[in-house]
Amino acid sequence: NHIKHLVFSLILICFTKLNASSVLLPMDNDGQQNHLKAYGITYWALAKNYKVNWLLNYRGGSFLLPDGDDIRKECQIRGVSFEVLTDAATASILEEISSPSQNMETVVLEKAPKIAVYTPKGKQPWDDAVTLVLTYAEIPFTPIYDQEVLSDQLLLYDWLHLHHEDFTGQFGKFLRMRGQAWYQEQKTEAETIAKKYNFTKIPDLKMAVTRKIQGFVFGGGYMF
């Protein structure tokens, strides 16, 4: 009986894999145990040249990936909830989304974007939300700041994420902390960069940076 049960289990596993079409990463609260890591899996799949369907408004904006052992394994390693779907189940979901009566849409993702995060080197914990999230989600990014922006390195990236930056170039709101080392370091660094690029004031430096970022967006770059 044990041998018969083992054989039956192996046949069932093979049959399931042959009929599996897609892997669904649900993004609703009930279906997903780690939403940030799920975004990381999606990025990882795109970097591996898999096409991903983003199911807008379907179960919290779920992602539909092609089935594969490597995708299942990566989900298990990162603790991401996933559901294996048959051809029929996949077709049913896509048909439901395409119905005019539903406020849903399928967006095909084909490329893993190159991501830059505008963030100072001596940032404080309260300014670090973006890099913390991307690092936890295992989404690769490059930190850049004023010098990189002014030297047109934004052209190397598809996405630009901003942290909570004050683009006025004024340090007055932190004046009560002027005795702190991080305050002095940031002020000195900003003054050094401004001088390097022939700006007499830090606000002029920041204005030039914002114009570079504006040009990046007007040229088709994405900013978040």
Short mmCIF file of C-alpha atoms in Angstrom, two decimals:
data_model
loop_
_atom_site.label_atom_id
_atom_site.label_comp_id
_atom_site.label_asym_id
_atom_site.label_seq_id
_atom_site.Cartn_x
_atom_site.Cartn_y
_atom_site.Cartn_z
CA ASN A 1 0.00 0.00 0.00
CA HIS A 2 2.85 2.38 0.79
CA ILE A 3 4.44 1.80 -2.63
CA LYS A 4 1.08 2.31 -4.39
CA HIS A 5 0.55 5.55 -2.49
CA LEU A 6 4.05 6.79 -3.42
CA VAL A 7 3.56 5.97 -7.10
CA PHE A 8 0.17 7.69 -7.11
CA SER A 9 1.68 10.80 -5.47
CA LEU A 10 4.45 10.98 -8.07
CA ILE A 11 1.95 10.66 -10.91
CA LEU A 12 -0.21 13.38 -9.35
CA ILE A 13 2.79 15.74 -9.02
CA CYS A 14 3.81 15.16 -12.64
CA PHE A 15 0.25 15.68 -13.85
CA THR A 16 -0.03 18.92 -11.87
CA LYS A 17 3.25 20.25 -13.31
CA LEU A 18 2.28 19.35 -16.87
CA ASN A 19 -0.98 21.22 -16.50
CA ALA A 20 0.41 24.17 -14.59
CA SER A 21 0.44 27.33 -16.65
CA SER A 22 1.20 30.18 -14.31
CA VAL A 23 2.28 31.21 -10.85
CA LEU A 24 0.10 33.84 -9.21
CA LEU A 25 1.58 36.17 -6.62
CA PRO A 26 -1.54 37.38 -4.80
CA MET A 27 -1.28 40.87 -3.36
CA ASP A 28 -4.40 40.95 -1.22
CA ASN A 29 -3.97 40.87 2.54
CA ASP A 30 -5.47 37.41 2.93
CA GLY A 31 -3.41 35.81 0.16
CA GLN A 32 0.06 37.34 0.56
CA GLN A 33 2.27 36.95 3.63
CA ASN A 34 5.07 39.24 2.40
CA HIS A 35 4.01 41.98 -0.02
CA LEU A 36 7.40 43.72 -0.27
CA LYS A 37 9.22 40.49 -1.06
CA ALA A 38 6.57 39.75 -3.71
CA TYR A 39 7.60 42.93 -5.52
CA GLY A 40 11.16 41.68 -5.29
CA ILE A 41 10.22 38.35 -6.87
CA THR A 42 8.53 40.23 -9.72
CA TYR A 43 11.67 42.30 -10.31
CA TRP A 44 13.81 39.14 -10.13
CA ALA A 45 11.60 37.44 -12.75
CA LEU A 46 11.86 40.42 -15.09
CA ALA A 47 15.64 40.43 -14.67
CA LYS A 48 15.57 36.75 -15.73
CA ASN A 49 13.73 37.81 -18.94
CA TYR A 50 10.38 36.39 -17.88
CA LYS A 51 7.29 38.32 -18.94
CA VAL A 52 5.00 39.24 -16.06
CA ASN A 53 1.34 40.23 -16.14
CA TRP A 54 0.38 42.86 -13.60
CA LEU A 55 -3.29 42.31 -12.79
CA LEU A 56 -4.49 45.77 -11.80
CA ASN A 57 -7.32 45.75 -9.23
CA TYR A 58 -7.35 41.94 -9.14
CA ARG A 59 -6.71 40.75 -5.59
CA GLY A 60 -4.76 43.83 -4.64
CA GLY A 61 -2.88 44.13 -7.93
CA SER A 62 -1.51 40.59 -8.17
CA PHE A 63 1.28 39.43 -10.47
CA LEU A 64 1.00 36.53 -12.91
CA LEU A 65 4.27 34.78 -13.77
CA PRO A 66 4.99 31.79 -15.99
CA ASP A 67 5.32 28.56 -14.03
CA GLY A 68 8.78 27.19 -13.44
CA ASP A 69 10.77 25.36 -10.79
CA ASP A 70 13.14 28.31 -10.37
CA ILE A 71 10.26 30.73 -9.76
CA ARG A 72 8.60 28.44 -7.21
CA LYS A 73 11.91 27.88 -5.44
CA GLU A 74 12.69 31.60 -5.29
CA CYS A 75 9.27 32.30 -3.80
CA GLN A 76 9.83 29.66 -1.15
CA ILE A 77 13.31 30.98 -0.30
CA ARG A 78 12.03 34.55 0.10
CA GLY A 79 8.86 33.60 1.96
CA VAL A 80 6.48 34.84 -0.73
CA SER A 81 3.00 33.34 -1.02
CA PHE A 82 2.17 31.95 -4.45
CA GLU A 83 -0.51 29.89 -6.15
CA VAL A 84 0.10 27.50 -9.04
CA LEU A 85 -2.61 27.80 -11.68
CA THR A 86 -3.63 25.49 -14.50
CA ASP A 87 -4.22 26.72 -18.05
CA ALA A 88 -7.95 26.78 -17.40
CA ALA A 89 -7.62 28.75 -14.15
CA THR A 90 -5.29 31.27 -15.78
CA ALA A 91 -7.64 31.74 -18.72
CA SER A 92 -10.57 32.21 -16.35
CA ILE A 93 -8.77 34.96 -14.42
CA LEU A 94 -7.73 36.80 -17.58
CA GLU A 95 -11.26 36.52 -18.95
CA GLU A 96 -12.70 37.96 -15.73
CA ILE A 97 -10.26 40.88 -15.86
CA SER A 98 -11.05 41.65 -19.50
CA SER A 99 -14.79 41.86 -18.85
CA PRO A 100 -16.16 45.41 -19.43
CA SER A 101 -18.14 45.07 -16.21
CA GLN A 102 -14.94 44.81 -14.16
CA ASN A 103 -12.69 47.72 -13.24
CA MET A 104 -9.57 45.67 -13.92
CA GLU A 105 -6.76 45.60 -16.43
CA THR A 106 -3.78 43.46 -17.40
CA VAL A 107 -0.47 45.23 -17.93
CA VAL A 108 2.41 43.26 -19.46
CA LEU A 109 5.80 43.92 -17.83
CA GLU A 110 8.84 42.97 -19.90
CA LYS A 111 11.86 44.84 -18.53
CA ALA A 112 13.51 45.15 -15.14
CA PRO A 113 14.13 48.90 -14.75
CA LYS A 114 17.45 50.35 -13.66
CA ILE A 115 16.70 52.18 -10.42
CA ALA A 116 18.44 55.15 -8.84
CA VAL A 117 17.62 56.56 -5.42
CA TYR A 118 18.38 60.22 -4.77
CA THR A 119 19.73 60.11 -1.24
CA PRO A 120 22.64 61.75 0.63
CA LYS A 121 25.53 59.67 1.92
CA GLY A 122 25.09 60.85 5.51
CA LYS A 123 21.33 60.36 5.65
CA GLN A 124 19.54 59.93 8.94
CA PRO A 125 17.21 57.01 9.83
CA TRP A 126 14.09 59.11 9.26
CA ASP A 127 15.23 59.81 5.69
CA ASP A 128 15.96 56.20 4.82
CA ALA A 129 12.50 54.71 4.08
CA VAL A 130 13.04 54.20 0.34
CA THR A 131 16.40 52.47 0.60
CA LEU A 132 15.21 50.36 3.53
CA VAL A 133 12.18 49.14 1.58
CA LEU A 134 14.11 48.38 -1.63
CA THR A 135 16.85 46.58 0.30
CA TYR A 136 14.31 44.46 2.19
CA ALA A 137 12.42 43.68 -1.04
CA GLU A 138 15.76 42.66 -2.65
CA ILE A 139 15.31 45.10 -5.51
CA PRO A 140 18.71 46.40 -6.70
CA PHE A 141 19.28 50.15 -6.82
CA THR A 142 22.08 52.71 -7.02
CA PRO A 143 22.23 55.63 -4.55
CA ILE A 144 22.99 58.93 -6.27
CA TYR A 145 23.08 62.54 -5.15
CA ASP A 146 23.79 66.04 -6.43
CA GLN A 147 27.12 65.34 -8.11
CA GLU A 148 25.78 62.34 -10.02
CA VAL A 149 22.68 64.26 -11.11
CA LEU A 150 24.67 67.28 -12.28
CA SER A 151 27.04 65.04 -14.25
CA ASP A 152 24.04 63.59 -16.16
CA GLN A 153 24.25 60.12 -14.65
CA LEU A 154 20.43 60.05 -14.50
CA LEU A 155 20.59 59.04 -18.16
CA LEU A 156 21.78 55.60 -17.00
CA TYR A 157 18.52 54.85 -15.18
CA ASP A 158 14.84 54.23 -15.92
CA TRP A 159 13.43 55.10 -12.49
CA LEU A 160 14.37 57.72 -9.95
CA HIS A 161 13.14 57.42 -6.37
CA LEU A 162 13.33 60.44 -4.10
CA HIS A 163 13.64 60.35 -0.35
CA HIS A 164 12.34 63.20 1.81
CA GLU A 165 14.66 65.82 0.39
CA ASP A 166 14.40 69.55 1.02
CA PHE A 167 15.20 71.05 -2.38
CA THR A 168 15.20 74.62 -1.05
CA GLY A 169 18.82 74.17 -0.03
CA GLN A 170 18.15 75.87 3.30
CA PHE A 171 19.30 74.36 6.57
CA GLY A 172 17.22 76.63 8.79
CA LYS A 173 14.66 73.98 9.75
CA PHE A 174 17.43 71.94 11.39
CA LEU A 175 19.14 74.95 12.99
CA ARG A 176 18.52 73.63 16.48
CA MET A 177 20.65 70.60 15.52
CA ARG A 178 23.60 72.56 14.16
CA GLY A 179 25.80 71.08 16.85
CA GLN A 180 25.19 67.55 15.52
CA ALA A 181 27.94 65.96 13.44
CA TRP A 182 25.54 64.84 10.71
CA TYR A 183 24.22 68.41 10.31
CA GLN A 184 27.70 69.83 9.95
CA GLU A 185 28.73 67.09 7.50
CA GLN A 186 25.70 67.61 5.26
CA LYS A 187 26.14 71.39 5.26
CA THR A 188 29.86 71.14 4.48
CA GLU A 189 29.25 68.61 1.72
CA ALA A 190 26.54 70.79 0.12
CA GLU A 191 28.81 73.86 0.25
CA THR A 192 31.67 71.87 -1.31
CA ILE A 193 29.51 70.61 -4.17
CA ALA A 194 28.06 74.08 -4.77
CA LYS A 195 31.54 75.54 -4.98
CA LYS A 196 32.71 72.76 -7.32
CA TYR A 197 29.94 73.62 -9.78
CA ASN A 198 30.43 77.39 -9.42
CA PHE A 199 27.29 78.12 -7.42
CA THR A 200 27.54 80.86 -4.83
CA LYS A 201 24.64 79.47 -2.77
CA ILE A 202 23.32 76.02 -1.95
CA PRO A 203 19.77 76.99 -3.11
CA ASP A 204 21.24 77.67 -6.57
CA LEU A 205 22.81 74.22 -6.54
CA LYS A 206 19.49 72.63 -5.62
CA MET A 207 17.70 74.57 -8.36
CA ALA A 208 20.13 73.15 -10.93
CA VAL A 209 19.55 69.64 -9.57
CA THR A 210 15.76 69.99 -9.79
CA ARG A 211 16.06 71.15 -13.40
CA LYS A 212 18.16 68.09 -14.23
CA ILE A 213 15.52 65.88 -12.62
CA GLN A 214 12.81 67.74 -14.54
CA GLY A 215 14.68 67.06 -17.78
CA PHE A 216 14.95 63.38 -16.84
CA VAL A 217 11.17 63.15 -16.40
CA PHE A 218 10.42 65.13 -19.57
CA GLY A 219 12.76 62.77 -21.42
CA GLY A 220 10.69 59.73 -20.44
CA GLY A 221 12.20 58.78 -17.09
CA TYR A 222 9.97 57.78 -14.20
CA MET A 223 10.10 59.48 -10.82
CA PHE A 224 8.61 58.22 -7.60
#
